[in-house]
Tab-separated table of C-alpha atoms in Angstrom:
chain	number	residue	atom	x	y	z
A	1	MET	CA	0.000	0.000	0.000
A	2	LYS	CA	2.831	2.364	0.845
A	3	LEU	CA	4.392	1.723	-2.556
A	4	LYS	CA	1.134	2.637	-4.286
A	5	GLU	CA	0.847	5.783	-2.180
A	6	ARG	CA	4.373	6.812	-3.065
A	7	ALA	CA	3.728	6.162	-6.740
A	8	ALA	CA	0.505	8.191	-6.595
A	9	ALA	CA	2.338	11.002	-4.806
A	10	LEU	CA	5.048	11.061	-7.490
A	11	ILE	CA	2.433	11.132	-10.247
A	12	ARG	CA	0.685	14.072	-8.579
A	13	LYS	CA	3.977	15.889	-7.984
A	14	TYR	CA	5.230	15.422	-11.532
A	15	ARG	CA	1.956	15.417	-13.434
A	16	HIS	CA	3.357	18.186	-15.623
A	17	ALA	CA	5.472	15.468	-17.284
A	18	TRP	CA	2.657	15.140	-19.826
A	19	VAL	CA	4.393	17.981	-21.661
A	20	PHE	CA	7.072	15.549	-22.814
A	21	LEU	CA	4.461	13.852	-25.009
A	22	TYR	CA	5.352	16.533	-27.544
A	23	ILE	CA	8.290	14.371	-28.620
A	24	PHE	CA	5.779	12.006	-30.237
A	25	ILE	CA	4.801	14.872	-32.530
A	26	TYR	CA	8.194	16.420	-33.116
A	27	ILE	CA	10.434	13.388	-33.689
A	28	PRO	CA	8.299	11.588	-36.356
A	29	TRP	CA	7.681	14.857	-38.184
A	30	PHE	CA	11.368	15.839	-38.093
A	31	LEU	CA	12.540	12.406	-39.236
A	32	TRP	CA	10.051	12.543	-42.101
A	33	LEU	CA	11.537	15.871	-43.181
A	34	GLU	CA	15.090	14.550	-42.909
A	35	ASN	CA	14.212	11.604	-45.139
A	36	HIS	CA	12.185	13.521	-47.729
A	37	VAL	CA	13.927	16.895	-48.018
A	38	THR	CA	17.209	15.753	-49.551
A	39	THR	CA	17.773	17.286	-52.976
A	40	HIS	CA	15.109	19.753	-54.061
A	41	TYR	CA	15.234	22.598	-51.567
A	42	HIS	CA	15.681	26.359	-51.400
A	43	VAL	CA	19.277	27.281	-50.582
A	44	ILE	CA	19.442	29.561	-47.538
A	45	GLN	CA	22.705	31.477	-47.564
A	46	ILE	CA	24.082	34.922	-48.309
A	47	ARG	CA	27.418	36.392	-49.366
A	48	LEU	CA	28.335	37.156	-45.743
A	49	ASP	CA	28.452	33.405	-45.054
A	50	GLU	CA	31.393	33.100	-47.439
A	51	HIS	CA	33.465	35.429	-45.247
A	52	ILE	CA	32.897	33.418	-42.074
A	53	PRO	CA	35.798	30.971	-41.653
A	54	PHE	CA	35.400	27.329	-40.785
A	55	ILE	CA	36.709	26.743	-37.247
A	56	GLU	CA	36.445	23.148	-36.121
A	57	TYR	CA	37.028	23.910	-32.427
A	58	PHE	CA	33.480	25.207	-32.195
A	59	ILE	CA	32.327	21.588	-32.321
A	60	ILE	CA	32.730	21.550	-28.524
A	61	PRO	CA	30.086	24.186	-27.667
A	62	TYR	CA	27.935	22.911	-30.554
A	63	LEU	CA	27.741	19.448	-29.000
A	64	MET	CA	27.344	20.880	-25.504
A	65	TRP	CA	23.993	22.221	-26.719
A	66	PHE	CA	22.325	18.874	-26.116
A	67	VAL	CA	23.322	18.735	-22.430
A	68	PHE	CA	22.715	22.481	-22.085
A	69	ILE	CA	19.107	22.324	-23.248
A	70	ALA	CA	18.271	19.107	-21.409
A	71	GLY	CA	19.898	20.318	-18.180
A	72	VAL	CA	17.994	23.605	-18.005
A	73	PHE	CA	14.756	21.935	-19.059
A	74	LEU	CA	15.064	19.357	-16.269
A	75	TYR	CA	16.029	22.044	-13.755
A	76	PHE	CA	12.732	23.826	-14.339
A	77	PHE	CA	10.860	20.520	-14.409
A	78	PHE	CA	11.994	19.629	-10.895
A	79	THR	CA	12.160	23.068	-9.269
A	80	ASP	CA	9.847	25.557	-10.999
A	81	VAL	CA	6.667	24.215	-12.566
A	82	PRO	CA	5.311	27.595	-13.809
A	83	GLY	CA	8.730	28.346	-15.297
A	84	PHE	CA	8.795	24.882	-16.844
A	85	TYR	CA	5.438	25.431	-18.538
A	86	LYS	CA	6.521	28.790	-19.929
A	87	LEU	CA	9.786	27.374	-21.230
A	88	ALA	CA	7.959	24.418	-22.786
A	89	ILE	CA	5.379	26.650	-24.463
A	90	PHE	CA	8.078	28.978	-25.749
A	91	MET	CA	10.384	26.240	-26.988
A	92	PHE	CA	7.772	23.869	-28.422
A	93	THR	CA	5.981	26.692	-30.231
A	94	GLY	CA	9.202	27.614	-31.996
A	95	MET	CA	9.979	23.995	-32.801
A	96	THR	CA	6.512	23.575	-34.301
A	97	VAL	CA	6.942	26.723	-36.395
A	98	PHE	CA	10.251	25.289	-37.603
A	99	LEU	CA	8.533	22.050	-38.669
A	100	ILE	CA	5.808	23.934	-40.516
A	101	VAL	CA	8.298	26.195	-42.296
A	102	SER	CA	10.463	23.234	-43.317
A	103	THR	CA	7.387	21.396	-44.610
A	104	ILE	CA	5.955	24.149	-46.776
A	105	PHE	CA	9.321	25.720	-47.664
A	106	PRO	CA	11.946	22.961	-48.012
A	107	ASN	CA	15.294	24.547	-47.280
A	108	GLY	CA	18.965	23.766	-46.862
A	109	GLN	CA	22.470	25.129	-47.344
A	110	ASP	CA	25.624	24.283	-49.305
A	111	LEU	CA	28.186	25.840	-46.984
A	112	ARG	CA	29.932	22.743	-45.681
A	113	PRO	CA	33.569	22.384	-46.748
A	114	VAL	CA	34.351	19.449	-49.027
A	115	VAL	CA	38.042	19.393	-48.110
A	116	PHE	CA	39.353	20.285	-44.676
A	117	GLU	CA	42.552	22.336	-44.364
A	118	ARG	CA	43.529	20.603	-41.104
A	119	ASP	CA	43.302	17.099	-39.783
A	120	ASN	CA	42.710	16.677	-36.050
A	121	ILE	CA	40.261	15.192	-33.567
A	122	PHE	CA	37.960	18.188	-33.838
A	123	VAL	CA	37.747	17.855	-37.615
A	124	ASP	CA	36.987	14.172	-37.127
A	125	MET	CA	34.119	15.146	-34.815
A	126	VAL	CA	32.820	17.564	-37.452
A	127	ARG	CA	32.983	14.838	-40.093
A	128	MET	CA	30.906	12.619	-37.820
A	129	LEU	CA	28.417	15.449	-37.308
A	130	TYR	CA	28.092	15.954	-41.056
A	131	ARG	CA	27.433	12.239	-41.568
A	132	THR	CA	24.660	12.121	-38.961
A	133	ASP	CA	23.047	15.509	-39.626
A	134	THR	CA	21.887	16.546	-43.076
A	135	CYS	CA	22.405	20.019	-44.523
A	136	THR	CA	18.648	20.449	-44.990
A	137	ASN	CA	15.874	21.767	-42.726
A	138	VAL	CA	18.037	24.561	-41.377
A	139	PHE	CA	15.748	27.602	-41.292
A	140	PRO	CA	15.251	28.884	-38.686
A	141	SER	CA	18.069	27.348	-36.661
A	142	LEU	CA	16.782	25.323	-33.704
A	143	HIS	CA	20.248	25.305	-32.157
A	144	VAL	CA	19.982	29.076	-31.984
A	145	PHE	CA	16.319	29.283	-31.064
A	146	ASN	CA	16.482	26.746	-28.229
A	147	SER	CA	19.611	28.405	-26.858
A	148	LEU	CA	17.753	31.709	-26.776
A	149	SER	CA	14.787	29.945	-25.140
A	150	VAL	CA	17.007	28.824	-22.281
A	151	CYS	CA	18.464	32.329	-21.890
A	152	VAL	CA	14.981	33.821	-21.684
A	153	ALA	CA	13.857	31.239	-19.111
A	154	VAL	CA	16.930	31.813	-16.948
A	155	ALA	CA	16.535	35.585	-17.144
A	156	ASP	CA	12.872	35.244	-16.152
A	157	SER	CA	13.595	33.026	-13.129
A	158	GLU	CA	13.691	34.928	-9.842
A	159	GLU	CA	15.711	32.133	-8.245
A	160	LEU	CA	18.347	31.874	-10.978
A	161	ARG	CA	18.745	35.646	-11.210
A	162	LYS	CA	20.191	35.494	-7.691
A	163	HIS	CA	23.145	33.513	-9.052
A	164	ARG	CA	25.061	35.829	-11.332
A	165	GLY	CA	27.618	33.179	-12.246
A	166	ILE	CA	24.935	30.806	-13.512
A	167	CYS	CA	23.303	33.539	-15.558
A	168	MET	CA	26.567	34.684	-17.114
A	169	GLY	CA	27.623	31.102	-17.814
A	170	THR	CA	24.278	30.470	-19.507
A	171	TYR	CA	24.541	33.537	-21.718
A	172	ILE	CA	28.178	32.880	-22.645
A	173	LEU	CA	27.557	29.244	-23.549
A	174	ALA	CA	24.471	30.209	-25.566
A	175	GLY	CA	26.547	32.810	-27.416
A	176	LEU	CA	29.248	30.253	-28.222
A	177	ILE	CA	26.640	27.787	-29.455
A	178	ILE	CA	25.117	30.405	-31.731
A	179	LEU	CA	28.536	31.280	-33.137
A	180	ALA	CA	29.294	27.574	-33.558
A	181	THR	CA	26.352	27.119	-35.915
A	182	MET	CA	28.016	29.536	-38.334
A	183	PHE	CA	31.701	28.679	-37.811
A	184	LEU	CA	30.964	24.967	-38.319
A	185	LYS	CA	29.013	25.804	-41.488
A	186	GLN	CA	25.915	24.182	-40.079
A	187	HIS	CA	23.805	27.290	-40.570
A	188	SER	CA	23.709	30.488	-42.545
A	189	VAL	CA	23.534	33.919	-40.990
A	190	LEU	CA	19.944	33.966	-42.265
A	191	ASP	CA	19.134	30.887	-40.176
A	192	VAL	CA	20.456	32.645	-37.088
A	193	LEU	CA	18.564	35.851	-37.801
A	194	GLY	CA	15.392	33.873	-38.471
A	195	ALA	CA	15.721	32.120	-35.113
A	196	CYS	CA	16.294	35.434	-33.318
A	197	LEU	CA	13.251	36.979	-34.986
A	198	MET	CA	11.100	33.973	-34.103
A	199	ALA	CA	12.274	34.150	-30.475
A	200	CYS	CA	11.428	37.857	-30.282
A	201	ILE	CA	7.926	37.291	-31.661
A	202	ILE	CA	7.094	34.299	-29.444
A	203	TYR	CA	8.491	36.137	-26.409
A	204	GLN	CA	5.786	38.764	-26.812
A	205	PHE	CA	3.114	36.112	-26.265
A	206	VAL	CA	4.721	33.933	-23.581
A	207	TYR	CA	6.872	36.095	-21.306
A	208	ALA	CA	6.159	39.739	-22.145
A	209	PRO	CA	2.506	39.884	-20.939
A	210	GLU	CA	3.474	38.932	-17.394
A	211	ARG	CA	6.383	41.372	-17.363
A	212	ARG	CA	4.089	44.155	-18.518
A	213	ARG	CA	1.684	43.419	-15.657
A	214	VAL	CA	4.306	43.714	-12.920
A	215	PRO	CA	4.727	47.519	-13.068
A	216	LYS	CA	0.941	47.874	-13.119
A	217	TYR	CA	0.577	45.904	-9.890
A	218	ALA	CA	3.445	47.831	-8.373
A	219	ARG	CA	1.693	51.135	-9.107
A	220	GLN	CA	-1.466	49.892	-7.414
A	221	LYS	CA	0.340	49.362	-4.119
A	222	ARG	CA	-0.097	52.120	-1.598
A	223	PRO	CA	2.018	52.734	1.490
A	224	VAL	CA	0.374	51.667	4.740
A	225	LEU	CA	-0.155	54.575	7.083
A	226	GLN	CA	0.649	53.810	10.692
A	227	ASN	CA	-1.311	55.334	13.536
A	228	LYS	CA	0.844	57.407	15.822
């Protein structure tokens, strides 16, 4: 009986886990795109991309993205349910927009180097990345968008704002990840700008309304007069 009670208590405590069901929408849809958008696609790149050098060392922050996103997501899941819901809404909305855009506007890029100037472990890691990740379905960049999502969630958290080191580390790592998408030739500058624009628009619907209400409530407060 105690085991059942504990299980019931865990289910009640973590009932917001239903949000993770979104993976059953995202993963099949994304895999379908990866398998079908292979040759005929709109090339997303501009002349500025040609002036950005390939730097293989950025593979480190690029791969750290996976732990970065999962770590922050789980932090909010276990410690801040309202913050978790806002982050999920923000992030999953952008991911859904990305799927829709990639479906109706097949896109990709031809920026990846064919021959590498250097040969080292980092280049080997990039080669492995290129083999597992196609050069299609790049606009807007989810690496960029999800990194910005985490930054917004951290900046919005009253608890995390108390820890300046965590905030700065989050912003620095997110910045390196964003740069990595371009220096590894995974994304065009347009992909990055598209992700930033999408984040700005979705922010207005998820986080901005609450922030706009705070000053209003503050103005409604009146000082309490004490009887002398």
